[in-house]
CSV table of C-alpha atoms in Angstrom, one decimal:
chain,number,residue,atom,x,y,z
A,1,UNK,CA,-3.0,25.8,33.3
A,2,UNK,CA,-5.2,23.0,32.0
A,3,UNK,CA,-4.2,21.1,28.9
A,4,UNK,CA,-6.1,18.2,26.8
A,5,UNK,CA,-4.6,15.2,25.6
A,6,UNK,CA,-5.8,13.0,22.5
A,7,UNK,CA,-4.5,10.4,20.3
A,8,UNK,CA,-6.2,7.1,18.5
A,9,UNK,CA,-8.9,5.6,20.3
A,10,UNK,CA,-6.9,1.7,20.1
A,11,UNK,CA,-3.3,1.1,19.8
A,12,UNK,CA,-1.9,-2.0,19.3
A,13,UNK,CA,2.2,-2.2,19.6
A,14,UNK,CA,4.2,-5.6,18.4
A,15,UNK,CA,5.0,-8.0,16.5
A,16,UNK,CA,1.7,-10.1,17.1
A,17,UNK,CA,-1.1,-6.1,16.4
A,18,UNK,CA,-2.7,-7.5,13.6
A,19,UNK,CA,-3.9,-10.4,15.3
A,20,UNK,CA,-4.2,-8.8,18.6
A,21,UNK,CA,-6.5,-6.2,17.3
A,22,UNK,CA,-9.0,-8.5,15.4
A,23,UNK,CA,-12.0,-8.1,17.6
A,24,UNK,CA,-11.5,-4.3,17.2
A,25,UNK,CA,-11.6,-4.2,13.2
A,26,UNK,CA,-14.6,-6.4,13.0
A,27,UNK,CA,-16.2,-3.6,15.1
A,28,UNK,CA,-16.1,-1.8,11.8
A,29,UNK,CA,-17.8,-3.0,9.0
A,30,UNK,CA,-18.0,-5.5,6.3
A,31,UNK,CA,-15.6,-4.3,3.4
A,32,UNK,CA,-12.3,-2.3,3.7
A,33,UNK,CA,-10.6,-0.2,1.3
A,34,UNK,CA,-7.5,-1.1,1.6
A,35,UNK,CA,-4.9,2.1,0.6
A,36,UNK,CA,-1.6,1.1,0.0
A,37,UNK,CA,1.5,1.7,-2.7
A,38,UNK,CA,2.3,-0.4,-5.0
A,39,UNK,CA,5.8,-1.3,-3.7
A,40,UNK,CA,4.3,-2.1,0.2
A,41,UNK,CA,1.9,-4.3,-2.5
A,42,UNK,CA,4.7,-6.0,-3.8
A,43,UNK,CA,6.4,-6.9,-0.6
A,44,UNK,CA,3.6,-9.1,0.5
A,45,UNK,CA,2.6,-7.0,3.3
A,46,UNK,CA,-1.1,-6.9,1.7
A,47,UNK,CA,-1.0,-10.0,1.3
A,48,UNK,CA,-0.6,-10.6,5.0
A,49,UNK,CA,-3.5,-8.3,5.8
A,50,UNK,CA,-5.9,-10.0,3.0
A,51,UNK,CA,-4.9,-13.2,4.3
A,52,UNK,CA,-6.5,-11.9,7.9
A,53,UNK,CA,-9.1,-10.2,6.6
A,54,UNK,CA,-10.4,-13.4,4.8
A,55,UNK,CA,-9.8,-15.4,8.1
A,56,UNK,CA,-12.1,-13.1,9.5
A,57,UNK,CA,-14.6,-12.7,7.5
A,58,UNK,CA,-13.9,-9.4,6.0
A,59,UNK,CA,-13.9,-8.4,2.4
A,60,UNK,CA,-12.0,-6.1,1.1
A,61,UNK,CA,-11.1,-3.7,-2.0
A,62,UNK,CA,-7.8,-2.6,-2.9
A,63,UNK,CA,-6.6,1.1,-3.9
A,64,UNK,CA,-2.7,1.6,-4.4
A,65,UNK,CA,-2.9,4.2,-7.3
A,66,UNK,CA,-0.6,6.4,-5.2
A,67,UNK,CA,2.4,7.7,-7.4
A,68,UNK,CA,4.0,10.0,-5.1
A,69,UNK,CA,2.8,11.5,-1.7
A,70,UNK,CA,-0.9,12.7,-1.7
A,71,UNK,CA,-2.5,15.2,-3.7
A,72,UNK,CA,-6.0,15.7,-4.3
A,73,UNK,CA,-6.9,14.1,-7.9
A,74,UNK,CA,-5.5,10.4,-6.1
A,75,UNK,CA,-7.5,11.0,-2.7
A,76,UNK,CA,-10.6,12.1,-5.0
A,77,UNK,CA,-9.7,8.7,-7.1
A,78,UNK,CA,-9.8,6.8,-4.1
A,79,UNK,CA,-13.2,7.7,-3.0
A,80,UNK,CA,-14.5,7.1,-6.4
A,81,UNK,CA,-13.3,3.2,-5.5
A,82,UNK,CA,-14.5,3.8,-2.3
A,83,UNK,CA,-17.9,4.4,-3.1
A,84,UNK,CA,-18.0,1.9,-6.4
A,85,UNK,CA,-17.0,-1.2,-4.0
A,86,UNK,CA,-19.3,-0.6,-1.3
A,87,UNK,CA,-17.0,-0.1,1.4
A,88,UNK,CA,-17.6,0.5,4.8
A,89,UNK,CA,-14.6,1.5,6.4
A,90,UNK,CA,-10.5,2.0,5.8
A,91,UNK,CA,-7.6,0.5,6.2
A,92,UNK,CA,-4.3,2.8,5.4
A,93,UNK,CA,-1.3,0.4,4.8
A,94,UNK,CA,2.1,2.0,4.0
A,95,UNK,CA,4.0,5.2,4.7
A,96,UNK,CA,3.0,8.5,5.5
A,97,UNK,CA,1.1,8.4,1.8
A,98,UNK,CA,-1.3,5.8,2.2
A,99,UNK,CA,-2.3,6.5,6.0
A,100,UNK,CA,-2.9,10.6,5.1
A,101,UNK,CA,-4.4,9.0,1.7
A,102,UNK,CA,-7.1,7.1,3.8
A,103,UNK,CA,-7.7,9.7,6.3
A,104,UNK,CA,-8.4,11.8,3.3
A,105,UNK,CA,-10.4,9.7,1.1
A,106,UNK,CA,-12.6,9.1,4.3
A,107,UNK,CA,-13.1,12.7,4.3
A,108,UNK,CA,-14.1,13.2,0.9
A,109,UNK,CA,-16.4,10.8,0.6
A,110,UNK,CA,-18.8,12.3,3.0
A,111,UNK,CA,-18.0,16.1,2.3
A,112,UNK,CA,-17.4,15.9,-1.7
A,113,UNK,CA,-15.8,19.5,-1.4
A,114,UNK,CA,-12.4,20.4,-2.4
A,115,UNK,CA,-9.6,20.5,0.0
A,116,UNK,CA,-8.9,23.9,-0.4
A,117,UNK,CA,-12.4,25.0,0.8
A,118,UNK,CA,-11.2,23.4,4.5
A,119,UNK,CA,-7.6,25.4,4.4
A,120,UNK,CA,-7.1,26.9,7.8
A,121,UNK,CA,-10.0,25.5,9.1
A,122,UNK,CA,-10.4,22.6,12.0
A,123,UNK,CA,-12.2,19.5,10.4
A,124,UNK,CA,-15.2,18.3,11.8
A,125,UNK,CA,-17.6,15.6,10.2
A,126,UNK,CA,-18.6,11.8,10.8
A,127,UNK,CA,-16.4,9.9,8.6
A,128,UNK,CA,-15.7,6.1,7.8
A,129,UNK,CA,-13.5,4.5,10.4
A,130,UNK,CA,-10.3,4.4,9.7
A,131,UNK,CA,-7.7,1.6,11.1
A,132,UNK,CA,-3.7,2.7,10.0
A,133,UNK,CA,-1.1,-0.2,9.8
A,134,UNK,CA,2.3,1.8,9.1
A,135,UNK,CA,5.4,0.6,7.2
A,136,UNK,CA,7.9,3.0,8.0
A,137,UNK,CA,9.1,4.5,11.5
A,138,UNK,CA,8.4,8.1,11.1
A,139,UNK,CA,5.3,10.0,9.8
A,140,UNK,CA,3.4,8.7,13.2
A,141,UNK,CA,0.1,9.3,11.1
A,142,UNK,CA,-1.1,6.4,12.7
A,143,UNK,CA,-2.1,8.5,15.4
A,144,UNK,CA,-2.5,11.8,14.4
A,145,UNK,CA,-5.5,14.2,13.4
A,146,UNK,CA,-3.9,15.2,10.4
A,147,UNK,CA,-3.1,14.8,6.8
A,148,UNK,CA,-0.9,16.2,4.3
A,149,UNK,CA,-2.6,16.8,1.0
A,150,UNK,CA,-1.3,18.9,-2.2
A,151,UNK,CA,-3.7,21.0,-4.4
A,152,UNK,CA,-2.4,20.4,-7.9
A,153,UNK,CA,-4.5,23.6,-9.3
A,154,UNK,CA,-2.5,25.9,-6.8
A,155,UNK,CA,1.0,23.7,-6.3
A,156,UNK,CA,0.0,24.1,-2.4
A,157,UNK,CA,0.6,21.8,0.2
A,158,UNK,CA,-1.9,22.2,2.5
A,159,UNK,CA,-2.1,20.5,6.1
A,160,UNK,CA,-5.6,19.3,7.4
A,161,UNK,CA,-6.5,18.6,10.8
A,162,UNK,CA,-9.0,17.9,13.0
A,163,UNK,CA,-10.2,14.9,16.0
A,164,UNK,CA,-12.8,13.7,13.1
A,165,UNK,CA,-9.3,12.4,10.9
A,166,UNK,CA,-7.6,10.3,14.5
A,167,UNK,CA,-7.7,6.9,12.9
A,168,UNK,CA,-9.9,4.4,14.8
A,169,UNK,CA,-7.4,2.2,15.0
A,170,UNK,CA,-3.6,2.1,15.1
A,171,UNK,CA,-1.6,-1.0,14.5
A,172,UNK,CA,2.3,-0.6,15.0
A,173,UNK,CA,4.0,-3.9,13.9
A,174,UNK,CA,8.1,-3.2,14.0
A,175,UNK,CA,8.3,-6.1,11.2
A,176,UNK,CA,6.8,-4.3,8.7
A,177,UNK,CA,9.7,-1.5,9.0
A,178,UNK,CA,12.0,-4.1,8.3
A,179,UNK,CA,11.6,-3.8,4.5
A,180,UNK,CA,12.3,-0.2,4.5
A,181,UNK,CA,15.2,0.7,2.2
A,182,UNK,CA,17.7,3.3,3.7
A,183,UNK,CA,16.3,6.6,1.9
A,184,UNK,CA,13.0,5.5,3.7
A,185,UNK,CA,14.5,5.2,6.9
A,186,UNK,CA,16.5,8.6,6.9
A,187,UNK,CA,13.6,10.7,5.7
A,188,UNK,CA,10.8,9.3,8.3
A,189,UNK,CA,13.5,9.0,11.0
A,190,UNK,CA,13.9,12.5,11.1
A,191,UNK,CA,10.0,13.6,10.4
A,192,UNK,CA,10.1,11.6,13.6
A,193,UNK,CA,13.2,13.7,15.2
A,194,UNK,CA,11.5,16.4,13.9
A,195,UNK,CA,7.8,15.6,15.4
A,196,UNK,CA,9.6,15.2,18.8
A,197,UNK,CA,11.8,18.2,18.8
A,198,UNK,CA,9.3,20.3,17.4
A,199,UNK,CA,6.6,19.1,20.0
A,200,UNK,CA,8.8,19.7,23.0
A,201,UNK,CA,9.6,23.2,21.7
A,202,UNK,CA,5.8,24.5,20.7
A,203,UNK,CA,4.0,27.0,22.3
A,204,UNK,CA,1.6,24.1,22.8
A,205,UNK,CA,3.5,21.5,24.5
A,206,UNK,CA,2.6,20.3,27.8
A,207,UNK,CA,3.5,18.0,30.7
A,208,UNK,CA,2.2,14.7,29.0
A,209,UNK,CA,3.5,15.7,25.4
A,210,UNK,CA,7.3,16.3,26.9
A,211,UNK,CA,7.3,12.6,28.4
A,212,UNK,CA,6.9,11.4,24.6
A,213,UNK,CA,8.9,13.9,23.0
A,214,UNK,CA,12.2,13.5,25.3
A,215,UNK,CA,11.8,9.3,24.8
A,216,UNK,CA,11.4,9.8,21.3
A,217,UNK,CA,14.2,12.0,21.1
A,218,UNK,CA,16.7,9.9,23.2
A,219,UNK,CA,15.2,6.5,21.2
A,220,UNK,CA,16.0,8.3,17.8
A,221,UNK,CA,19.7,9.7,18.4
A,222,UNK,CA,20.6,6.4,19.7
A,223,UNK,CA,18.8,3.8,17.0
A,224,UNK,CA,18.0,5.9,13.7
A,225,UNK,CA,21.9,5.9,12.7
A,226,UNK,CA,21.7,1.8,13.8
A,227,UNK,CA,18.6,1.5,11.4
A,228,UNK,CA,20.0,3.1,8.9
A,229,UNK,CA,23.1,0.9,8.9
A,230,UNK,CA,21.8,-2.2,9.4
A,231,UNK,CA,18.0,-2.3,8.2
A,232,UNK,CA,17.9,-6.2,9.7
A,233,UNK,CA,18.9,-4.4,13.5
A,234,UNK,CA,15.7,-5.7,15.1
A,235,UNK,CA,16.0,-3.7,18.0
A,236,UNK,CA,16.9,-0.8,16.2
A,237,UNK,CA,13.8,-1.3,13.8
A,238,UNK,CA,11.5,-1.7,16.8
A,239,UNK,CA,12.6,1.5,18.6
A,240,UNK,CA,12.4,3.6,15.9
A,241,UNK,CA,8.5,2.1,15.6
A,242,UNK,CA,8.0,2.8,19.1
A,243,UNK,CA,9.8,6.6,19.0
A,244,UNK,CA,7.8,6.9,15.9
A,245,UNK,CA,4.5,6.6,17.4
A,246,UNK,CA,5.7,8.5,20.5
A,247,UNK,CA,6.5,11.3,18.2
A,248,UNK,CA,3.1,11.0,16.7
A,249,UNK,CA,1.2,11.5,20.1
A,250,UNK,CA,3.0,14.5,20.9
A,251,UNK,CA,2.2,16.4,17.5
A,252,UNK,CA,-1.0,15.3,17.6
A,253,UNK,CA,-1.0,17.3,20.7
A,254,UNK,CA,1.5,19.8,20.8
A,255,UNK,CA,1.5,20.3,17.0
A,256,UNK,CA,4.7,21.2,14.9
A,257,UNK,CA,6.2,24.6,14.3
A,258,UNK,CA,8.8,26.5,12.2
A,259,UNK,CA,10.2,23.0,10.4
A,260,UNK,CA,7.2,21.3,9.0
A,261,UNK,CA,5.9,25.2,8.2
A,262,UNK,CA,8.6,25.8,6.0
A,263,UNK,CA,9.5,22.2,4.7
A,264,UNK,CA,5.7,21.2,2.9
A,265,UNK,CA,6.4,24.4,-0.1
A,266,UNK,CA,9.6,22.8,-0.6
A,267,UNK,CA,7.6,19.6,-1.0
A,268,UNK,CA,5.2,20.9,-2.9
A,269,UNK,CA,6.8,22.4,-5.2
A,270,UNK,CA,10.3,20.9,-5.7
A,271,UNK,CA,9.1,17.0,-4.9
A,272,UNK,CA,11.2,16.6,-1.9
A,273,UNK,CA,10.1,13.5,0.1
A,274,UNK,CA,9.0,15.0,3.6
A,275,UNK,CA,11.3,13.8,6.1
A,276,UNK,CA,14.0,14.9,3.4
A,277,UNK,CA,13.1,18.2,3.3
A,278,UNK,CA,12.3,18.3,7.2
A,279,UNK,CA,16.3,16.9,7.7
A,280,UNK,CA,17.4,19.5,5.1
A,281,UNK,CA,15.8,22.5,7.2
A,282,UNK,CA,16.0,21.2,10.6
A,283,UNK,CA,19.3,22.5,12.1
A,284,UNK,CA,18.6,26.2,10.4
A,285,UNK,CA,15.6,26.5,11.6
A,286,UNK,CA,16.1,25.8,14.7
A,287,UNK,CA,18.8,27.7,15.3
A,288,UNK,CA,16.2,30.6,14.7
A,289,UNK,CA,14.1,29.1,17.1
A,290,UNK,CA,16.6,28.8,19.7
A,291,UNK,CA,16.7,31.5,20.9
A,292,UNK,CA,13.0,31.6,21.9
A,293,UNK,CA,13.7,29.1,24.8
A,294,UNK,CA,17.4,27.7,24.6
A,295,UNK,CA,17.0,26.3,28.3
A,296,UNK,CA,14.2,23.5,26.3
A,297,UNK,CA,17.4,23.0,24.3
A,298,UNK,CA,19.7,22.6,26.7
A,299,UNK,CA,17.8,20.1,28.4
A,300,UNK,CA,17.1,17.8,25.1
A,301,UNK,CA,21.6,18.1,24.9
A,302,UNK,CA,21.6,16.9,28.5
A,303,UNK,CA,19.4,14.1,27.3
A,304,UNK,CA,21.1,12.6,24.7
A,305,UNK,CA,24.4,13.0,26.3
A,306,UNK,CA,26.0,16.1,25.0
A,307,UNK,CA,25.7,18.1,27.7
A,308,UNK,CA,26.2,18.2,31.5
A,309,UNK,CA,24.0,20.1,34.2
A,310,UNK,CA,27.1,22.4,34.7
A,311,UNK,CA,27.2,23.6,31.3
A,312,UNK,CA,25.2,26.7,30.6
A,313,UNK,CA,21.8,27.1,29.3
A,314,UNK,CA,23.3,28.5,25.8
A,315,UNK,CA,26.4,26.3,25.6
A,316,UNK,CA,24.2,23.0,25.9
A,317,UNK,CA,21.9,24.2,23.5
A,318,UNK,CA,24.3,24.8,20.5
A,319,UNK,CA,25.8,21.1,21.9
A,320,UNK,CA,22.2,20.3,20.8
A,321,UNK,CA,22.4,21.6,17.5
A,322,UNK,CA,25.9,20.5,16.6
A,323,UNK,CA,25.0,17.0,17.6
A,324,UNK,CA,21.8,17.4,15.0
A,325,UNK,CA,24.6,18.9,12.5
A,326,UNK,CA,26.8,15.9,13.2
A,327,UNK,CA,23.6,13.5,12.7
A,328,UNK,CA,22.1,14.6,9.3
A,329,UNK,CA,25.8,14.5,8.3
A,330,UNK,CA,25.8,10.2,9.2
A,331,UNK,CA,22.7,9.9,7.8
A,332,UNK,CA,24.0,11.5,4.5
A,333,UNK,CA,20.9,13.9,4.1
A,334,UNK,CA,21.4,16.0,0.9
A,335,UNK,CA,21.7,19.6,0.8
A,336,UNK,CA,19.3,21.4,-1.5
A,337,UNK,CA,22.1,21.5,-4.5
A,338,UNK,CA,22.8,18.1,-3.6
A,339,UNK,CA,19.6,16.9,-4.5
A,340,UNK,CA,19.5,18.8,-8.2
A,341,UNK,CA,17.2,21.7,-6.9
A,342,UNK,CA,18.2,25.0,-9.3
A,343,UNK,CA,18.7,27.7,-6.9
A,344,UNK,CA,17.7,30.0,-9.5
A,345,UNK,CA,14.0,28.6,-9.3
A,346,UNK,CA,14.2,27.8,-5.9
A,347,UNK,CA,14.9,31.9,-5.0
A,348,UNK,CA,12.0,32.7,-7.9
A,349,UNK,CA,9.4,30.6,-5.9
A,350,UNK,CA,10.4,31.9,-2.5
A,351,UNK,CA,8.2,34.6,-2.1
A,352,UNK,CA,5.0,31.7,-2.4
A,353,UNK,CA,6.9,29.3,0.2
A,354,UNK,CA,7.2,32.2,2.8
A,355,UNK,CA,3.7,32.9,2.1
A,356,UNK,CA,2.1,29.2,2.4
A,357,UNK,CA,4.7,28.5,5.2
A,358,UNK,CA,3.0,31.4,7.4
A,359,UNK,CA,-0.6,30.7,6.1
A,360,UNK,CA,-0.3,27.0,7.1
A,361,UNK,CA,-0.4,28.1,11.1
A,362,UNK,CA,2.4,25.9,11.8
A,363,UNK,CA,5.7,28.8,12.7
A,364,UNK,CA,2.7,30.1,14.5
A,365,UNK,CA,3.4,27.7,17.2
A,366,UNK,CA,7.1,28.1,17.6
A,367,UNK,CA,8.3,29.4,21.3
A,368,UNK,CA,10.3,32.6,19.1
A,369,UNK,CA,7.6,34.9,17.0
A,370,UNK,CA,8.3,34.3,13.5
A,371,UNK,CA,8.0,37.4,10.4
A,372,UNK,CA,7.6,36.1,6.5
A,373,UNK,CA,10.8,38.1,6.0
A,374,UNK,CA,12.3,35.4,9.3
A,375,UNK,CA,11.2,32.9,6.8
A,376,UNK,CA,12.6,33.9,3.8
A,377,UNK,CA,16.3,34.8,5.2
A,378,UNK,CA,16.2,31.4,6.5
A,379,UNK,CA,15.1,29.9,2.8
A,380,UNK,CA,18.4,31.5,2.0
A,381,UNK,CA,20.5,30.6,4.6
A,382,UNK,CA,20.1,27.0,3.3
A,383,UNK,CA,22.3,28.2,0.2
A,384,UNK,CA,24.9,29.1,2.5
């Protein structure tokens, strides 16, 4: 069986990417929009990249009106700027918000069409170039066809994708992780546990996608608990970056399944970061999803240690999911109640999570079929 494998068309890994990939972003154009957040704006990390871009001979124009993760009234803003300043091509600095933010914005400022009206659909178009420098160790955007964007008319969370949205350029520099506070590192460590995991249990995985998804896994188990203790562990920091990206490549590949289905109407409508509500729903879902292929579980226990080749099959899977169990519990991930969410309101808007989970395609792809009614018992198993 023939499978295809795609991912940014430059990446440049270490301390000394921005420099290394200069020849590659002059390529581009003459003025950058630069999308960032206002708090990657005041640690001086723009200032680094304006510095370069000056050097070179690059202007620039700076968007960072980005108040929480993306919706469609701040991507619409930023084309607005986009347009006003003359730009050329993007630069996403920051988190999983600013790179989805500039794949978005170079979307809308060729097709001028509401997000919505692309729901469920692959996205095809010529669109600015796109160059993502991320901040954190998790969302793996830099590499990926999609983005993450919420329709504020319909409080949906809706997940674009398509090879027109692979940023042109990926620059991974572990030093700019370092200013990550430990919330941030939890929630994109996990999306990036949960990329990998997911990746290596789709329907769509494949030979090339497993490679990344077992070394992201086995990077992540050993150094996300060292990030999160230490934030100055330099190795830590730069093998989360690496794991990150891995994790990236594989979804952008292999896709993610029951998880990320399930976690973007909790997002959407409670304001959960992502990697949050990805950690919160991880071990429940996939103990549902377990049972579709527990000898892919088995093998990821076997990888990090908490299994042998004697054990069986179904013993080294559940090893898997206890050591996930005993992971969120280091990392100190909240429950639902733990994070304020009224379960009164959170059972009210279940029917419209089960409903946008299923519609977003993403349980589609888990190795166990998945029912809205699968769904919803799991919602409430996260009461339990």
């Amino acid at each position: 069986m023939g499978y295809r494998f795609k991912t940014a068309g430059e990446i440049y890994f270490g301390e000394d990417a921005l420099d290394l990939a200069e020849s590659s972003i002059r390529k581009f154009g003459k003025k950058a929009l630069i999308v960032t957040g206002k708090i990657v704006t005041k640690t001086g990390m723009v200032d680094i990249l304006t510095e370069k871009l000056k050097e070179w001979g690059i202007d620039y124009a700076i968007f960072n009106d980005l108040p929480g993760e993306p919706d469609d009234l701040m991507c619409k803003a930023g084309a607005v700027v986009y347009e006003k300043e003359g730009c050329d091509f993007l630069i996403g600095l920051g988190g999983g918000t600013p790179l989805d933010s500039a794949k978005a914005i170079a979307m809308y400022t060729v097709e001028h069409k509401d997000f919505m009206e692309f729901a469920g659909k692959q996205v095809n178009g010529v669109y600015p170039p796109v160059v993502a420098i991320p901040t954190t160790a998790g969302t793996g955007s830099e590499v990926t066809k999609f983005f993450v964007v919420t329709d504020t008319a319909s409080d949906t969370k809706l997940l674009l994708g398509g090879d027109s949205l692979i940023p042109d350029l990926a620059i991974v520099n572990p030093a700019f992780t370092y200013s990550a506070p430990g919330s941030v590192t939890v929630a994109t460590g996990m999306d990036a546990l949960t990329h990998a995991v997911e990746s290596y249990t789709s329907r769509k995985g494949n030979p090339l996608t497993d490679l990344f998804a077992k070394d992201a896994i086995k990077r992540i188990f050993t150094y996300l608990p060292r990030a999160y203790a230490d934030g100055n562990d330099k190795e830590a920091r730069e093998e989360m970056a690496l794991a990150a990206c891995q994790a990236g490549i594989c979804i952008n590949n292999a896709s993610v399944t029951l998880v990320h289905g399930m976690s973007r109407p909790i997002g959407a409508l409670f304001h959960v970061p992502h990697g949050i509500s990805n950690a919160m729903l991880i071990a429940t879902c996939l103990r549902f999803a377990m049972y579709g292929c527990p000898e892919r579980f088995a093998d990821l226990a076997r990888l990090i240690g908490k299994a042998s080749a004697a054990d069986a099959d179904d013993k080294a899977a559940n090893a898997f999911l206890e050591a996930l169990d005993e992971l969120v519990s280091v990392l100190k991930v909240p429950t639902l109640a733990e994070y304020g969410i009224d379960k009164e309101a959170f059972f009210e808007k279940m029917p419209k999570m089960a409903k946008d989970a299923l519609a977003s395609g993403s349980p589609a792809n888990t190795i166990r079929p998945v029912t809205e009614n699968d769904i919803l018992d799991i919602y409430r198993k996260l009461w339990q």
